[in-house]
PDB file of C-alpha atoms and ligand atoms in Angstrom:
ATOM      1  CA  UNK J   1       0.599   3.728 -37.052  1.00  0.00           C
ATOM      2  CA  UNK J   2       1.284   0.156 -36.518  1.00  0.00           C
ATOM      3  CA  UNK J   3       3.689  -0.324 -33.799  1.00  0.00           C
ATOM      4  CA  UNK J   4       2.106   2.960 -31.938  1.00  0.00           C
ATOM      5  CA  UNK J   5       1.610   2.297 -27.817  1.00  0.00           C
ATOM      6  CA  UNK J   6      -1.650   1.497 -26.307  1.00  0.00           C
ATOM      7  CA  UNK J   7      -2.276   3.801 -23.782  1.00  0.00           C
ATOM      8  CA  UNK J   8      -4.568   0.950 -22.330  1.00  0.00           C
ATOM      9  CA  UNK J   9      -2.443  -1.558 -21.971  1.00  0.00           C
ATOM     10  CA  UNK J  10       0.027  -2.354 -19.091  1.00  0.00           C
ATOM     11  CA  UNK J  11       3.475  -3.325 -19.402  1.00  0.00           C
ATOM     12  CA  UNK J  12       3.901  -3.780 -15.596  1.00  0.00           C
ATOM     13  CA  UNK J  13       1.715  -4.156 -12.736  1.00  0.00           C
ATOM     14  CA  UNK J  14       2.434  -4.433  -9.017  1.00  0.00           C
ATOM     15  CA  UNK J  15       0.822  -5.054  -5.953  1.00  0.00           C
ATOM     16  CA  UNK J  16       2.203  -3.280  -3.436  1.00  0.00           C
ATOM     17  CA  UNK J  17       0.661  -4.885  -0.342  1.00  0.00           C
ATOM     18  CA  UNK J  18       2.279  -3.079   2.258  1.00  0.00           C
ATOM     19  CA  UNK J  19       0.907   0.744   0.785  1.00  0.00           C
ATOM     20  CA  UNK J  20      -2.300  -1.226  -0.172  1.00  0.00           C
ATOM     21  CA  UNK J  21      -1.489   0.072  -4.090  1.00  0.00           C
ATOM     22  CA  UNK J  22      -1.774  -1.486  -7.238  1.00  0.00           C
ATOM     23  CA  UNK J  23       1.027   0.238  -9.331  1.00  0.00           C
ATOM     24  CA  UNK J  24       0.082  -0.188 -12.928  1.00  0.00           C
ATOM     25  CA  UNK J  25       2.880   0.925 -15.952  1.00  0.00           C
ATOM     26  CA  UNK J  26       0.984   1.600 -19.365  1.00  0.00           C
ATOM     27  CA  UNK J  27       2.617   1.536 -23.022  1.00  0.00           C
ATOM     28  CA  UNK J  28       2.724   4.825 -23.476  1.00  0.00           C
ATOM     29  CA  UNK J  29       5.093   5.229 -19.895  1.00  0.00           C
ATOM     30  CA  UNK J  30       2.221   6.564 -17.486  1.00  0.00           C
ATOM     31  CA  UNK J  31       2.278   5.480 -14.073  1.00  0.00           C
ATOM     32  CA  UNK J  32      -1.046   4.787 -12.034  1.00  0.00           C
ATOM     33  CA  UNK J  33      -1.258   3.934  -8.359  1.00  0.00           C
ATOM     34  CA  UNK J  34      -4.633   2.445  -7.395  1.00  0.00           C
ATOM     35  CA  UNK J  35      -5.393   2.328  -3.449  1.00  0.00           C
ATOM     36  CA  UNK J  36      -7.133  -0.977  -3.006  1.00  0.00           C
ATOM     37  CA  UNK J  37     -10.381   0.908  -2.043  1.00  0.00           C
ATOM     38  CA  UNK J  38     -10.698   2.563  -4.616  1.00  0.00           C
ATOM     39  CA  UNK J  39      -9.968  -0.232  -7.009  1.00  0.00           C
ATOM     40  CA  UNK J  40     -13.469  -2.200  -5.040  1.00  0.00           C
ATOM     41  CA  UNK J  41     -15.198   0.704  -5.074  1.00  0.00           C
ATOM     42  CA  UNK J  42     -14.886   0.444  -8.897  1.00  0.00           C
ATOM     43  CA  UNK J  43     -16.251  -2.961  -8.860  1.00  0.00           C
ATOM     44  CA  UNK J  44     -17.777  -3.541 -12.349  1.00  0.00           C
ATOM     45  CA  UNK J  45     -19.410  -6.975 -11.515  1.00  0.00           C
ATOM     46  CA  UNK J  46     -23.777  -7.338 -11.514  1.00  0.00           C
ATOM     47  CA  UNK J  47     -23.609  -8.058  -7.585  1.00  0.00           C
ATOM     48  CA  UNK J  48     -21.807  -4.766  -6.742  1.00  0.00           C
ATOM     49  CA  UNK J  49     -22.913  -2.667  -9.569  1.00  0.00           C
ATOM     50  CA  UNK J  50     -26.436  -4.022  -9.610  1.00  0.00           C
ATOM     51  CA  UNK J  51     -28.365  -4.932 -12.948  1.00  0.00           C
ATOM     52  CA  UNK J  52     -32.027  -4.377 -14.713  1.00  0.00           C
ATOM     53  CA  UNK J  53     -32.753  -1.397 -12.838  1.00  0.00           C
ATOM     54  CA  UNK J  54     -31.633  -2.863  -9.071  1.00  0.00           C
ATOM     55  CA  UNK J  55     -28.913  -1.625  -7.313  1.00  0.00           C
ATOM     56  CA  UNK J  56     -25.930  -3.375  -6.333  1.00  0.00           C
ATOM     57  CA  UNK J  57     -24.152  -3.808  -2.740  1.00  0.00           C
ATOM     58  CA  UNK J  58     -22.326  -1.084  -3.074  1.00  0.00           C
ATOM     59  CA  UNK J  59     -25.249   1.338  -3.777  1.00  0.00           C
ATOM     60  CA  UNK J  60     -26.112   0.200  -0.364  1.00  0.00           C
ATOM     61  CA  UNK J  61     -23.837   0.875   1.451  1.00  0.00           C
ATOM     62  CA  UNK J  62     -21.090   3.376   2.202  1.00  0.00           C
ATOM     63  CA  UNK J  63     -18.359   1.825   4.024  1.00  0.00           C
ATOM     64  CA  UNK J  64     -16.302  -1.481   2.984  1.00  0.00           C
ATOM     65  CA  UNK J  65     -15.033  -3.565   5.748  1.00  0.00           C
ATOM     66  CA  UNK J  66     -11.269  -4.396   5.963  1.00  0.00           C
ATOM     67  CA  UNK J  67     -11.617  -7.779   4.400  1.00  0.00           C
ATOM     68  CA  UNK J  68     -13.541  -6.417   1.295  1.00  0.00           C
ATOM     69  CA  UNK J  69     -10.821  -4.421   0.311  1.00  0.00           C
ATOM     70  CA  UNK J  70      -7.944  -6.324   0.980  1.00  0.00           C
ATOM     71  CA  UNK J  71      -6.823  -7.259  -2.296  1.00  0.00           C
ATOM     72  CA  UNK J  72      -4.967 -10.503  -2.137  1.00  0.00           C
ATOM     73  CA  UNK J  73      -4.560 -11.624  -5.928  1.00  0.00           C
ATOM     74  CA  UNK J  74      -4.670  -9.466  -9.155  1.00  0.00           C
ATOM     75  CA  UNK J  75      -5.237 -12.204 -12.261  1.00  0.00           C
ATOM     76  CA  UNK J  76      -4.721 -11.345 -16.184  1.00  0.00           C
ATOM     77  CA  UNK J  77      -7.990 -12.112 -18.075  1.00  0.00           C
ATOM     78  CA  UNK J  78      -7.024 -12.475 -21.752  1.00  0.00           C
ATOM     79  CA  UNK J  79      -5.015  -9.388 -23.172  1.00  0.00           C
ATOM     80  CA  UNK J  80      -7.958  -7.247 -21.775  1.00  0.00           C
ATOM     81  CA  UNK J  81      -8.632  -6.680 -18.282  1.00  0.00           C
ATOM     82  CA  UNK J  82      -7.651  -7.657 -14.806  1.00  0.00           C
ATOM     83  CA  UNK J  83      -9.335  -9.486 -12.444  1.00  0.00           C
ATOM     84  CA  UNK J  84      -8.761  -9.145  -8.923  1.00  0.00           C
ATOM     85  CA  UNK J  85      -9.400 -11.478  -5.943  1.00  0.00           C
ATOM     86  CA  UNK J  86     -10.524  -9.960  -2.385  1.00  0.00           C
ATOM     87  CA  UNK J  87      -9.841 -11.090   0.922  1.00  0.00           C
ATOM     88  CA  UNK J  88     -13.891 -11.710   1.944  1.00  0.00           C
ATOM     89  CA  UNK J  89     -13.832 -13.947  -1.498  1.00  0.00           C
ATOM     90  CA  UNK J  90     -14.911 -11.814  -4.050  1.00  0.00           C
ATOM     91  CA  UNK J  91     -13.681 -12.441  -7.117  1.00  0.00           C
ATOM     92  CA  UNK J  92     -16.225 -12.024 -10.100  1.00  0.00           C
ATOM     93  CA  UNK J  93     -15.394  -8.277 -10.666  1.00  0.00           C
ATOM     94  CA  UNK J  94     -13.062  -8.406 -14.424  1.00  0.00           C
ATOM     95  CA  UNK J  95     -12.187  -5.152 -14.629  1.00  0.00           C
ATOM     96  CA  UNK J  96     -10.690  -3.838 -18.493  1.00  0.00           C
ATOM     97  CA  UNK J  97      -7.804  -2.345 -19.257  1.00  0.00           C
ATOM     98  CA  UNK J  98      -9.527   0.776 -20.424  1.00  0.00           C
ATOM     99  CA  UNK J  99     -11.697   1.187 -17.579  1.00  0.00           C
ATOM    100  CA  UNK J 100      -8.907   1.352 -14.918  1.00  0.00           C
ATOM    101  CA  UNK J 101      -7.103   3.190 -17.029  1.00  0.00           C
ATOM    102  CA  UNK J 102      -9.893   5.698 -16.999  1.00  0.00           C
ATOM    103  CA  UNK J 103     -10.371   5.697 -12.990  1.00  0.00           C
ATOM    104  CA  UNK J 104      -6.579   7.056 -12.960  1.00  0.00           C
ATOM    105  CA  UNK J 105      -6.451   9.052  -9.478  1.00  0.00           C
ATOM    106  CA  UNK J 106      -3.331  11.001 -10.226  1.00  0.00           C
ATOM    107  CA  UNK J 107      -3.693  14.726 -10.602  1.00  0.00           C
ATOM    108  CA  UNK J 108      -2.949  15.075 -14.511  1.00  0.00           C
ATOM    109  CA  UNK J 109      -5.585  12.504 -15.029  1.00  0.00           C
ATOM    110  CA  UNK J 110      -8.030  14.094 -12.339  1.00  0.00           C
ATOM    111  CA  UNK J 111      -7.660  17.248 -14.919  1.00  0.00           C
ATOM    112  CA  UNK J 112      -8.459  15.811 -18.137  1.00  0.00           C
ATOM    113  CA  UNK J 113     -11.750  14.060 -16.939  1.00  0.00           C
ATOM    114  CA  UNK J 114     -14.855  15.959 -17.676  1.00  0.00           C
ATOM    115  CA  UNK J 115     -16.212  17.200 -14.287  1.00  0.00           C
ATOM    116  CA  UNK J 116     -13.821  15.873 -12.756  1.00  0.00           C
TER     117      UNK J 116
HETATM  118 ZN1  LIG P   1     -18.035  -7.059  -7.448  1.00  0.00          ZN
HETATM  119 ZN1  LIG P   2      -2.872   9.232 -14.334  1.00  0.00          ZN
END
């Protein structure tokens, strides 16, 4: 079908400083509500995730501090993915639409993930 939704793509997205959320709409009406620690945890940049075989900074370590996931600015990149900018600086992370899509934390979502 032509004109069917993209589950992947937003049609609204809100940051909800005050609940520390990221509310993201998607074409096909789904609602996802990303806590901000979850959404750094999820880093996909080389300096968090690591690359060639090293790991990155947050295979080291298991706590963030308050700064590192205080999101204070949530950029479009392109028609593809969102890029977010963190109160300690960070800001190389470009995260797709698919992939945050995928990291969904509500329950129906939890359910239809292998393993999860
Ligand atoms: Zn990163
Ligand atoms: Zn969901």
């Amino acid at each position: 079908m032509l004109n069917a939704p993209d589950p992947n793509e937003p049609t609204a997205i809100i940051l909800q400083s005050g609940q520390k959320t990221v509310e993201i709409t998607w074409a096909d009406g789904h609602q996802s509500r990303y806590p901000f620690e979850q959404l750094r945890w999820a880093c996909p940049c080389a300096h968090c995730r690591g690359e060639m075989g090293r790991p990155g900074v947050l295979a080291r370590t298991t706590t963030l501090t308050a700064a590192e996931q205080q999101l204070v600015d949530l950029q479009l990149v392109g028609r593809y993915a969102l890029q977010p900018r963190w109160a300690d600086g960070h800001e190389t992370g470009i995260y797709s639409f698919e992939d945050v899509r995928a990291i969904c934390p509500c329950p129906q979502c939890a359910r239809s993930r292998p393993g999860g």
